[in-house]
Coordinates of C-alpha atoms in Angstrom, one line a residue:
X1 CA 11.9 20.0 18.9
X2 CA 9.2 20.1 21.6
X3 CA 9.5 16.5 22.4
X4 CA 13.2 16.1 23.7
X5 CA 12.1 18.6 26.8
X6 CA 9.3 16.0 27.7
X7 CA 12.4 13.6 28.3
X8 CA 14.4 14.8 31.3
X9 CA 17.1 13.4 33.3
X10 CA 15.1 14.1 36.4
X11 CA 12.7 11.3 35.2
X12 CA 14.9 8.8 35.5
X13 CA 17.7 9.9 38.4
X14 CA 16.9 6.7 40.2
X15 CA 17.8 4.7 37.4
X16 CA 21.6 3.7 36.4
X17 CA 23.9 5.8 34.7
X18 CA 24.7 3.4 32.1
X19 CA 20.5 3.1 31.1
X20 CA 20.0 7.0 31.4
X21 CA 23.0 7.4 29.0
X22 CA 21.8 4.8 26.7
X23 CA 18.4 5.8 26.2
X24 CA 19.9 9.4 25.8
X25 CA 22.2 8.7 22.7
X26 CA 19.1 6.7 21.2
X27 CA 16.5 9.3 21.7
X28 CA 19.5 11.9 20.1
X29 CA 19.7 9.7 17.2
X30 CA 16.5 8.8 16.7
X31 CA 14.0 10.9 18.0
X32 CA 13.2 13.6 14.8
X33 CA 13.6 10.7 12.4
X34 CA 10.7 9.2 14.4
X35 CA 8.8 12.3 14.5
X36 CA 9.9 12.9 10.8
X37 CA 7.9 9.8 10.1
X38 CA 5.2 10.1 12.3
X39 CA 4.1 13.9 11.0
X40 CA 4.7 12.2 7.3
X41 CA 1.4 9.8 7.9
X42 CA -0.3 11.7 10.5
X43 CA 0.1 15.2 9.1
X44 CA -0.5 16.2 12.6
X45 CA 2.5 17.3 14.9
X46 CA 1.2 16.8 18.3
X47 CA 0.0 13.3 17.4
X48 CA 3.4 12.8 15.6
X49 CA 4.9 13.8 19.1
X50 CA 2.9 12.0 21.1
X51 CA 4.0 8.5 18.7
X52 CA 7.4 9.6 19.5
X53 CA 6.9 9.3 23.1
X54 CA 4.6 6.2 23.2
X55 CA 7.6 4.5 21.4
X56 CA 10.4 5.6 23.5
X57 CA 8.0 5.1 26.9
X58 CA 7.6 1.1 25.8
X59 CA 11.0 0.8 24.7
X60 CA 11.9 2.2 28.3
X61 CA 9.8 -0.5 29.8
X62 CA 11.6 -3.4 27.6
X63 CA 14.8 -2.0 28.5
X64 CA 16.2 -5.0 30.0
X65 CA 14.9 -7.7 27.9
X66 CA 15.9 -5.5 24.6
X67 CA 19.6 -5.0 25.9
X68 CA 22.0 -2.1 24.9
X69 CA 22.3 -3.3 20.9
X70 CA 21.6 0.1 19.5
X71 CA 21.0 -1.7 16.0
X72 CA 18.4 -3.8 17.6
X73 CA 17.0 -0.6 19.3
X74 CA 16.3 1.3 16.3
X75 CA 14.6 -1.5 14.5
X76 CA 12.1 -1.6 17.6
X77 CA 11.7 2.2 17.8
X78 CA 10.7 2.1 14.2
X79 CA 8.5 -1.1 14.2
X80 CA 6.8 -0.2 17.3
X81 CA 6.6 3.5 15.6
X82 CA 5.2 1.7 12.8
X83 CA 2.5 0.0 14.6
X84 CA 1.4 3.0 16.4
X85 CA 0.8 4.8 13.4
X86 CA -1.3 2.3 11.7
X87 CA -2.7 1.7 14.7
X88 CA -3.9 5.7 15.1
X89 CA -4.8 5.7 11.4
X90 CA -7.4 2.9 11.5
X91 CA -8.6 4.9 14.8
X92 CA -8.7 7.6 12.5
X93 CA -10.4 5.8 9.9
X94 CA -12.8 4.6 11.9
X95 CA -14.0 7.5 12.9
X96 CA -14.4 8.9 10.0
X97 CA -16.5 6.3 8.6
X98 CA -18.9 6.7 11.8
X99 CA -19.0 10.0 10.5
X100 CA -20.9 9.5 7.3
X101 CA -24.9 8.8 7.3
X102 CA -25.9 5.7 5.3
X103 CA -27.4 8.2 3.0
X104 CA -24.1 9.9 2.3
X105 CA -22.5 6.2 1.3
X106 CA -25.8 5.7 -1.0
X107 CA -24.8 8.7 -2.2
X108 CA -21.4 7.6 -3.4
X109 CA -22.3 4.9 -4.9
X110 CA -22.3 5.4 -8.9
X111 CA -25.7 4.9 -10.2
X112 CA -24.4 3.8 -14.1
X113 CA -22.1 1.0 -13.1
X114 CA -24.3 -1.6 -15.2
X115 CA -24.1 0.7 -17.8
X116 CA -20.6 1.3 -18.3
X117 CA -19.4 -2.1 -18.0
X118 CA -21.8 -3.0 -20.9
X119 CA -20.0 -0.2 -22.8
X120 CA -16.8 -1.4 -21.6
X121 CA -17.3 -4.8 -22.9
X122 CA -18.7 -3.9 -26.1
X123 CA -15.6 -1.9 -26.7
X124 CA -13.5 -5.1 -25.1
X125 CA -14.9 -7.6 -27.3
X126 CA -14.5 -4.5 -30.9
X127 CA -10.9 -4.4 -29.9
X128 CA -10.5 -8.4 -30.3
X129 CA -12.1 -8.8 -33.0
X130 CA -9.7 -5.7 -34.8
X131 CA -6.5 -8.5 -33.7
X132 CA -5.2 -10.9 -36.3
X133 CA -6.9 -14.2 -35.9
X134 CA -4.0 -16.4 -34.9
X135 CA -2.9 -12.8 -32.4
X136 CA -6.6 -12.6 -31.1
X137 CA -6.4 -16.8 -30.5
X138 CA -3.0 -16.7 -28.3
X139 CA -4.4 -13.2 -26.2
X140 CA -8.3 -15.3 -25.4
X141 CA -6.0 -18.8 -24.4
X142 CA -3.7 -16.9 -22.3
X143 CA -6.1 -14.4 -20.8
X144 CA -9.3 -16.0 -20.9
X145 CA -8.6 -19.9 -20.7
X146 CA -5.4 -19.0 -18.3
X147 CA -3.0 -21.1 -20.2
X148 CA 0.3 -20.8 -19.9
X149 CA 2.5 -19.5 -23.1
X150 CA 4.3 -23.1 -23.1
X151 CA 0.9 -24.8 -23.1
X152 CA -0.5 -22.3 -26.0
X153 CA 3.0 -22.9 -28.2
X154 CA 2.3 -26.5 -28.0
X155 CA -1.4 -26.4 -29.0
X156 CA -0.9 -24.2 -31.5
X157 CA 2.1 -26.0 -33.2
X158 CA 4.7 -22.9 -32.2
X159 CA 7.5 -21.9 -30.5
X160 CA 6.7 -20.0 -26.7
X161 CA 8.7 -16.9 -28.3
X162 CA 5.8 -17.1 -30.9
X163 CA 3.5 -17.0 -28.0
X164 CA 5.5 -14.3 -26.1
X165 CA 5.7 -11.6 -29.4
X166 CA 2.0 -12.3 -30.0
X167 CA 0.9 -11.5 -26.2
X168 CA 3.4 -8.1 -26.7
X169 CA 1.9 -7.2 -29.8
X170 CA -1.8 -7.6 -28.5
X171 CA -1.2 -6.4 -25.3
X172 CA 0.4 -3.4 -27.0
X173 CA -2.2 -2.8 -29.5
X174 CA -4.9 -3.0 -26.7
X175 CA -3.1 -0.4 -24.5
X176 CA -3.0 2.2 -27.6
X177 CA -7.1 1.2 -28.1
X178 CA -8.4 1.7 -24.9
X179 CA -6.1 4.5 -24.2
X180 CA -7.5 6.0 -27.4
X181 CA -11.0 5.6 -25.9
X182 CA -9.8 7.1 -22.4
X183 CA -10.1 3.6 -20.1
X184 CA -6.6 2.3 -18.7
X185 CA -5.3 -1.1 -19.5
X186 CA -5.8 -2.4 -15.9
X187 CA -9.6 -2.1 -16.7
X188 CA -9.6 -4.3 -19.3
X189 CA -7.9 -7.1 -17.3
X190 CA -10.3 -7.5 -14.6
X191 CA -13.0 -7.5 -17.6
X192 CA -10.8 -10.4 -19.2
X193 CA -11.0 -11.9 -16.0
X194 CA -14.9 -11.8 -15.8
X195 CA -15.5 -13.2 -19.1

């Protein structure tokens, strides 16, 4: 690995033996696992590498205030490893968004959103009215009203299993409907949610 030649014991000669040997056995132990990491969410090596050595450069700086706990070592190799990733992504992302014209985002944009969630709920509102009554009831309380399933047993007159095997039923029955007509389930929640 490229990195572990970056790290030589010239570097740090003036410092004591007991540091030098320290840092040596953690960046043994941890160094590829860092890099492993790194080139997993940056899918770039030298930026991987160059996480690698930002994280073992600051943890040679906290040295002293860290201690020799090589426990507590790793867990700030790996959070500080952490945060320098997300840290290069959003730099990343960043630039990539200052990338794109405002004619390319207008682009993007789908031009028959209006349209499909008027066919969407259309199809929503078929598939409750194909539920048994009392079914159709407990699913519009539950979903739409945001009552609880011990609140709908007592309205209702019936036990909360009642309430629970209805909910599975619909729920199930919705699932196999929409998925028959191509939309996942998760689309019809957040239309529940609007109505």
């Amino acid at each position: 690995m490229e990195i572990t030649r970056e790290f030589s014991e010239e570097a740090f000669s003036a410092r004591s033996g007991e540091e030098y040997l320290f840092f040596k056995t953690l960046f043994k132990q941890h160094a590829a696992g860092l890099l492993r990491l790194a080139m997993s969410q940056l899918k770039s090596q030298a930026e991987a590498e160059e996480v690698v050595q930002e994280c073992f450069l600051k943890f040679w700086e906290q040295r002293r205030e860290l201690g020799n706990d090589l426990t507590a070592a790793k867990g700030y190799l790996y959070t500080s490893a952490y945060r320098t990733i997300l840290n290069q992504l959003r730099r990343q992302h960043y630039w990539v968004y200052q990338e794109c014209t405002e004619s390319t985002l207008t682009e993007l944009e789908p031009q028959s959103t209006e349209l499909e969630y008027e066919e969407l709920e259309h199809l929503y509102k078929v598939a409750l009215e194909q539920l048994p009554p009392k079914r159709r009831q407990v699913f519009l309380m539950s979903r739409q009203q945001g009552l609880s399933y011990a609140t709908i047993a007592a309205e209702l007159g019936v036990s909360v299993k009642a309430v629970e095997e209805h909910m599975r039923l619909a729920l199930k029955f919705l699932r196999v409907y929409f998925r028959a007509h191509g939309i996942t389930l998760s689309l019809l929640f957040l239309l529940a949610a609007v109505n």
